[in-house]
Amino acid sequence: MTLKNRISLFVSLLFTVLFGLASTLIFILYSNFRKEEFRNRLEIKALSSIKLLVNVKETDRQLLKMIDQNSINQLLDEKILIFDANYKLIYSSIDDAKINWSVEDLKDLKKQKNSFKKQGDYEVFGVFYEINNKNFYILISAPDYYGNSKLLYLRFILILSYLFFTTICWIFTSYTVKKAMSPLGSFHQKIKNINENNLDTRVEVKSNKNEIDLIANEFNFMMDRIEISYQKQKEFTANASHELRTPLSRITSQIENFNAKKETDNETKSFLRIILADLNQLTELIHSLLILSKLDNKKYDQKEKYRLDEILFSSIKKLNKTFPYFVIQFEIEENDNLDSLLEIKGNKKLLEIAISNILKNAYVYSNNKQAKIRISCAEQHLMISVSNTGKTLDEKEQENLFQPFMRGKNSNRTSGFGLGLRIVQRILSLHNSKIIYSIPAKNVNLFQLIFHF
């Protein structure tokens, strides 16, 4: 899980839990408040009834019932029972509701002075009352329809609010964290796209007030040092390669001239040809290193358009001069958009080097000095496939195929330095393209050059 998703999940869960606890606490507190409020109402009603019955001499039980029936404090479906000191019922309201009671309940009421309990939908309040040296027990029962309806409505509102606001919180948190972390995403994408061809890439810094911008500053400073070191290394390789080419050319020329003299005996000529072959290999190595050192140079800007088929034919023509026995089978897939797809914006010289290296590789590592070239296209890319028959690479060799100075087991008795495919990959990378190696059949090597548009 990404850091962005972890933060969003943590904040959302925290809000969900806290809001849930707050809603539960509100519900419990209001439930207790309703219960206490209704208990007070029952107590007031009970005490007012007993005072009216005992203190007002003119008030008899029938009149008290009429007063209770028309009282402003009347409770819905209330029931009042009043007992004397001998636990004898001396008053009962006209309501049909029943109160379950026993003498033991009344005795406990005398000890506790008052009690409050629930019987089904009814809530029962009992109180022991002493007046004029007389003891009375009062039980009053009534359902709190109004309070319970408000409690039920509060529960509905809290649940609805919980679901609504937690959903809003999850969405808003995800959006806010995503927006806040967007610079980090851009930072990651910039780092991901950095390679040896674009070491001048820098991360945009808007301010120095947050941690992301501070990291970006340090990253840019680090990239400055890396780029300087890399350029110095490139310059050294280019300069060394360039300086070595001149003495090697002189030595080659002198050996060729000496070898051409009539007075040179055959044994010496044979020896000089071996030295000359080694010099040519060394010259080729230096030339390859020089190409690699200049591939990220700004002079290779891709501004002009060229046709890939023309570059391909030009490379084949030049290669046939070196390898006259090289047989190439050529195939082009029919497509209405082929002409437009064959045009590519790039550097002609580099593309010729890349295609020449692939074709040379196909010739050197084939068992019959033949190769097959096929041009195919799709909506978004053009593909040049080069295949030959011969020994193939194992999985470990395929992983390091495009690394410099890498040569497989099939390179025995073949000249080379393992730089050709590396150069091809770098050139295609400069043209936003790529090369893929595969083994479609037994003893068949296939290289696919994919040019994206």
XYZ file of C-alpha atoms in Angstrom:
453
model
C 0.000 0.000 0.000
C 1.320 3.420 -0.937
C 2.037 6.127 1.628
C -0.795 8.232 0.195
C -3.324 5.413 0.677
C -2.019 4.639 4.163
C -2.437 8.264 5.269
C -5.930 8.456 3.749
C -6.924 5.190 5.418
C -5.503 6.205 8.805
C -7.165 9.645 8.854
C -10.488 8.277 7.616
C -10.505 5.430 10.143
C -9.566 7.847 12.930
C -12.444 10.179 12.042
C -14.830 7.226 11.656
C -13.958 5.843 15.087
C -14.034 9.234 16.837
C -17.317 10.255 15.199
C -18.794 6.857 16.085
C -17.710 7.214 19.721
C -19.040 10.792 19.858
C -22.413 9.710 18.398
C -22.643 6.810 20.860
C -21.780 9.109 23.780
C -24.408 11.649 22.690
C -27.029 8.912 22.450
C -26.172 7.472 25.884
C -26.133 10.902 27.560
C -29.477 11.880 26.028
C -30.971 8.502 26.943
C -29.930 9.021 30.580
C -31.233 12.592 30.470
C -34.627 11.405 29.165
C -34.780 8.734 31.835
C -33.933 11.189 34.625
C -36.333 13.802 33.287
C -39.208 11.319 33.125
C -38.359 10.060 36.610
C -38.630 13.621 37.930
C -41.996 14.047 36.235
C -43.259 10.837 37.828
C -41.957 11.941 41.220
C -43.634 15.340 40.978
C -46.885 13.732 39.933
C -46.720 11.193 42.767
C -45.958 13.751 45.470
C -48.599 16.202 44.254
C -51.211 13.427 44.318
C -50.420 12.302 47.872
C -50.267 15.882 49.162
C -53.589 16.666 47.581
C -55.156 13.526 49.055
C -53.782 13.963 52.578
C -53.511 17.693 53.122
C -56.783 18.880 51.579
C -59.548 17.541 53.774
C -62.314 18.357 51.360
C -60.705 16.207 48.674
C -62.060 12.664 48.476
C -60.878 9.898 46.174
C -63.442 10.512 43.419
C -62.571 14.178 43.321
C -58.852 13.281 43.213
C -59.516 11.040 40.219
C -61.274 13.891 38.474
C -58.395 16.202 39.296
C -55.850 13.646 37.992
C -57.887 13.151 34.853
C -57.914 16.855 34.061
C -54.531 17.823 35.475
C -52.155 19.781 33.222
C -49.395 17.449 34.403
C -51.307 14.323 33.390
C -49.149 11.628 31.880
C -50.387 9.466 29.016
C -51.590 6.048 30.241
C -50.453 6.819 33.774
C -51.379 4.641 36.731
C -51.158 5.743 40.391
C -51.438 3.480 43.435
C -51.318 4.833 46.998
C -50.957 2.522 50.018
C -51.201 3.279 53.706
C -48.818 2.122 56.436
C -50.496 -1.314 56.504
C -49.862 -1.798 52.768
C -53.557 -1.330 52.105
C -54.481 0.258 48.762
C -56.262 3.534 49.581
C -56.243 5.088 46.120
C -56.057 3.904 42.533
C -56.337 6.067 39.432
C -58.976 5.296 36.806
C -56.451 4.129 34.215
C -56.641 0.465 33.150
C -52.876 -0.003 33.218
C -51.520 -2.445 35.763
C -48.560 -2.168 38.135
C -47.019 -5.386 39.302
C -46.287 -5.059 43.014
C -45.962 -7.057 46.197
C -45.695 -6.359 49.897
C -41.985 -7.116 49.715
C -41.667 -4.373 47.113
C -43.293 -1.911 49.465
C -41.051 -2.989 52.355
C -37.985 -2.461 50.158
C -39.396 0.910 49.151
C -39.526 1.957 52.807
C -35.835 1.132 53.156
C -34.720 2.788 49.906
C -37.151 5.754 50.163
C -37.634 5.678 46.383
C -37.076 3.420 43.411
C -37.252 3.554 39.628
C -37.526 0.573 37.314
C -38.920 -0.500 33.971
C -41.789 -2.934 33.401
C -42.227 -3.581 29.704
C -43.020 -0.291 27.974
C -43.903 1.284 31.314
C -41.548 2.976 33.723
C -42.460 2.666 37.398
C -41.488 5.138 40.106
C -42.052 4.339 43.773
C -41.625 6.603 46.750
C -42.085 6.250 50.523
C -43.710 9.402 51.918
C -44.236 10.327 55.611
C -46.641 13.120 56.509
C -48.442 13.955 59.761
C -46.857 10.868 61.366
C -48.515 8.738 58.723
C -46.676 6.541 56.209
C -47.724 6.233 52.610
C -46.393 4.219 49.675
C -46.919 5.616 46.223
C -46.397 3.754 42.944
C -46.829 5.611 39.675
C -46.366 4.088 36.223
C -46.511 5.549 32.705
C -44.838 5.042 29.310
C -42.649 7.911 28.047
C -43.984 7.953 24.489
C -42.792 11.488 23.830
C -39.290 11.018 25.251
C -38.811 7.656 23.529
C -39.961 9.074 20.190
C -37.385 11.852 20.522
C -34.766 9.269 21.482
C -35.676 7.163 18.463
C -35.470 10.198 16.198
C -32.105 11.143 17.693
C -30.810 7.634 17.003
C -31.995 7.887 13.390
C -30.325 11.295 12.973
C -27.062 10.085 14.519
C -26.906 6.967 12.321
C -27.733 8.956 9.200
C -25.203 11.651 10.111
C -22.584 9.010 10.854
C -23.020 7.335 7.476
C -23.164 10.625 5.564
C -20.256 12.403 7.219
C -17.978 9.338 7.295
C -18.555 8.904 3.551
C -17.822 12.594 2.993
C -14.736 12.258 5.202
C -13.374 9.299 3.230
C -13.879 11.096 -0.084
C -12.569 14.449 1.140
C -9.581 12.888 2.922
C -8.645 10.880 -0.156
C -8.886 14.001 -2.333
C -7.004 16.213 0.133
C -4.186 13.722 0.706
C -3.920 13.086 -3.026
C -3.664 16.821 -3.684
C -1.204 17.342 -0.838
C 0.942 14.430 -2.018
C 0.790 15.370 -5.720
C 4.225 17.079 -5.576
C 5.633 13.820 -4.243
C 4.011 11.933 -7.128
C 5.509 14.374 -9.613
C 8.828 14.022 -7.803
C 8.623 10.229 -8.108
C 7.763 10.396 -11.808
C 10.697 12.701 -12.511
C 13.082 10.355 -10.682
C 11.607 7.335 -12.465
C 12.261 8.855 -15.896
C 15.864 9.836 -15.192
C 18.498 7.851 -17.048
C 21.941 8.438 -18.504
C 20.414 10.398 -21.376
C 18.650 13.072 -19.305
C 20.756 13.703 -16.226
C 19.952 17.406 -16.593
C 16.404 16.734 -15.329
C 15.535 18.690 -12.203
C 12.552 18.682 -9.866
C 10.561 21.914 -9.662
C 10.697 23.578 -6.250
C 7.992 26.095 -5.352
C 9.126 26.957 -1.830
C 11.341 25.786 0.993
C 8.571 25.626 3.582
C 7.620 21.953 3.369
C 9.539 18.698 3.603
C 8.890 17.657 -0.008
C 10.474 20.832 -1.379
C 13.437 20.430 0.974
C 13.972 16.888 -0.324
C 13.576 18.160 -3.906
C 16.261 20.785 -3.272
C 18.668 18.192 -1.967
C 17.816 15.899 -4.873
C 18.548 18.663 -7.404
C 21.851 19.372 -5.673
C 22.720 15.671 -5.804
C 21.798 15.507 -9.516
C 24.095 18.482 -10.187
C 27.019 16.577 -8.723
C 26.090 13.349 -10.523
C 25.755 15.149 -13.859
C 29.138 16.856 -13.434
C 30.816 13.556 -12.544
C 29.105 11.759 -15.418
C 30.079 14.438 -17.922
C 33.687 14.334 -16.747
C 33.689 10.582 -17.216
C 32.188 10.973 -20.686
C 34.680 13.644 -21.630
C 37.570 11.488 -20.465
C 36.328 8.495 -22.480
C 35.741 10.645 -25.570
C 39.101 12.394 -25.301
C 40.987 9.177 -24.631
C 39.250 7.416 -27.517
C 39.887 10.324 -29.841
C 43.560 10.573 -28.899
C 44.087 6.832 -29.300
C 42.604 6.758 -32.802
C 45.435 8.872 -34.290
C 48.419 6.698 -33.236
C 46.467 3.542 -34.066
C 45.729 4.869 -37.542
C 49.444 5.630 -38.019
C 50.494 2.191 -36.820
C 47.912 0.531 -39.083
C 49.060 2.574 -42.041
C 52.727 1.772 -41.442
C 52.020 -1.959 -41.082
C 49.972 -1.971 -44.284
C 52.751 -0.139 -46.145
C 55.443 -2.449 -44.817
C 53.319 -5.478 -45.612
C 52.883 -4.249 -49.201
C 56.637 -4.184 -49.882
C 57.943 -6.898 -52.190
C 60.997 -7.623 -50.091
C 58.879 -8.596 -47.075
C 58.948 -12.369 -46.687
C 55.788 -14.432 -46.265
C 56.402 -15.287 -42.613
C 56.668 -11.605 -41.738
C 53.553 -10.781 -43.767
C 51.591 -13.463 -41.927
C 52.782 -12.096 -38.596
C 51.898 -8.513 -39.635
C 48.408 -9.581 -40.753
C 47.769 -10.966 -37.251
C 48.947 -7.692 -35.703
C 46.832 -5.734 -38.198
C 43.726 -7.762 -37.282
C 44.288 -7.000 -33.601
C 44.764 -3.320 -34.416
C 41.515 -3.260 -36.375
C 39.680 -4.798 -33.424
C 41.213 -2.258 -31.091
C 40.229 0.555 -33.475
C 36.679 -0.796 -33.612
C 36.553 -0.930 -29.800
C 37.724 2.677 -29.503
C 35.215 3.725 -32.150
C 32.394 2.019 -30.213
C 33.459 3.661 -26.955
C 33.544 7.026 -28.706
C 30.000 6.512 -29.980
C 28.776 5.542 -26.498
C 30.409 8.607 -24.952
C 28.618 10.937 -27.382
C 25.149 9.392 -27.432
C 23.765 11.784 -24.823
C 25.398 14.797 -26.462
C 23.030 17.681 -27.274
C 24.180 17.760 -30.894
C 21.984 14.704 -31.545
C 18.743 16.678 -31.413
C 15.916 14.864 -33.192
C 14.609 17.554 -35.529
C 14.516 16.063 -39.048
C 12.255 13.355 -40.448
C 13.631 10.314 -42.265
C 12.149 7.147 -43.736
C 13.193 4.054 -41.847
C 13.105 1.855 -44.941
C 15.615 4.123 -46.669
C 17.875 4.023 -43.608
C 17.515 0.233 -43.558
C 18.443 -0.156 -47.246
C 21.401 2.191 -46.801
C 22.662 0.121 -43.850
C 22.281 -3.116 -45.821
C 24.196 -1.643 -48.758
C 27.108 -0.581 -46.541
C 27.123 -3.902 -44.713
C 27.292 -5.906 -47.950
C 30.639 -4.282 -48.703
C 32.060 -5.816 -45.522
C 30.089 -9.066 -45.697
C 29.474 -9.805 -49.392
C 28.117 -13.310 -48.681
C 25.450 -12.060 -46.276
C 21.982 -13.111 -47.561
C 19.005 -11.068 -46.339
C 15.357 -12.003 -46.863
C 13.178 -8.915 -46.802
C 9.438 -8.707 -46.081
C 7.081 -5.747 -45.598
C 3.615 -6.112 -44.145
C 0.917 -4.411 -46.219
C -0.742 -1.493 -44.466
C -2.533 1.633 -45.681
C -0.666 3.817 -43.184
C 2.744 2.298 -43.857
C 4.162 5.324 -45.679
C 3.363 7.696 -42.838
C 4.500 5.270 -40.148
C 7.852 4.741 -41.843
C 8.693 8.385 -41.280
C 10.483 8.991 -38.011
C 11.880 12.114 -36.433
C 15.436 11.409 -35.398
C 19.125 11.289 -36.205
C 19.883 9.451 -39.450
C 23.516 8.683 -38.623
C 22.689 7.104 -35.291
C 19.824 5.064 -36.717
C 22.133 3.699 -39.432
C 24.625 2.688 -36.727
C 21.886 0.938 -34.732
C 20.490 -1.006 -37.702
C 23.984 -1.873 -38.966
C 24.912 -3.271 -35.539
C 21.771 -5.436 -35.455
C 22.380 -6.777 -38.962
C 26.054 -7.405 -38.222
C 25.041 -9.250 -35.047
C 22.599 -11.386 -37.093
C 25.359 -12.259 -39.576
C 28.077 -13.035 -37.038
C 25.889 -15.283 -34.866
C 24.008 -17.117 -37.634
C 24.907 -20.641 -38.695
C 24.120 -20.064 -42.385
C 25.100 -16.387 -42.885
C 21.466 -15.500 -43.513
C 18.935 -13.249 -41.790
C 15.308 -12.301 -42.239
C 14.009 -8.741 -41.939
C 10.320 -7.980 -41.557
C 8.686 -4.564 -41.273
C 5.244 -4.505 -39.643
C 3.148 -1.762 -38.137
C 0.267 -1.163 -35.779
C -1.702 1.902 -34.742
C 0.895 3.243 -32.337
C 4.216 1.718 -33.411
C 6.380 0.436 -36.243
C 8.390 -2.746 -35.774
C 11.533 -3.962 -37.550
C 12.125 -7.666 -36.820
C 15.527 -9.217 -37.502
C 15.848 -12.991 -37.061
C 18.507 -15.592 -37.757
C 19.162 -19.247 -37.010
C 21.940 -20.224 -34.654
C 22.743 -20.781 -31.000
C 20.389 -18.950 -28.620
C 20.944 -17.352 -25.214
C 19.856 -18.796 -21.883
C 17.745 -16.811 -19.397
C 20.719 -15.481 -17.425
C 22.434 -14.275 -20.587
C 19.225 -12.597 -21.766
C 19.026 -10.560 -18.548
C 22.447 -9.014 -19.232
C 22.194 -8.953 -23.018
C 22.298 -5.161 -23.339
C 24.989 -4.568 -20.742
C 28.389 -3.317 -22.042
C 31.072 -5.956 -22.701
C 28.559 -8.758 -22.259
C 29.046 -11.742 -24.587
C 27.104 -15.018 -24.529
C 28.289 -18.566 -24.865
C 27.385 -18.459 -28.575
C 30.151 -15.866 -29.150
C 32.961 -18.432 -29.203
C 35.298 -17.959 -32.172
C 33.610 -14.672 -33.132
C 35.245 -11.279 -32.837
C 33.631 -8.476 -30.888
C 33.562 -6.645 -27.563
C 29.928 -6.835 -26.458
C 29.225 -3.147 -27.131
C 27.128 -3.381 -30.305
C 23.758 -4.164 -28.676
C 24.429 -1.653 -25.909
C 24.914 1.029 -28.561
C 21.683 -0.060 -30.289
C 19.734 0.178 -27.043
C 21.098 3.639 -26.243
C 20.361 4.964 -29.742
C 16.785 3.629 -29.649
C 16.334 5.090 -26.171
C 17.243 8.509 -27.586
C 14.473 8.015 -30.165
C 11.865 6.938 -27.550
C 12.022 3.403 -28.913
C 13.204 0.043 -27.611
C 14.725 -3.302 -28.596
C 13.465 -6.719 -27.480
C 15.164 -10.102 -27.752
C 13.184 -13.352 -27.888
C 13.432 -16.972 -29.017
C 10.271 -17.706 -31.078
C 11.453 -21.186 -32.087
C 14.308 -23.580 -31.458
C 17.676 -22.132 -32.534
C 16.042 -18.900 -33.728
C 17.180 -15.498 -32.439
C 14.736 -12.627 -32.904
C 15.449 -8.920 -32.293
C 12.521 -6.514 -32.527
C 13.142 -2.786 -32.921
C 9.947 -0.995 -31.830
C 9.496 2.667 -32.788
C 6.656 4.433 -30.950
C 4.687 7.392 -32.294
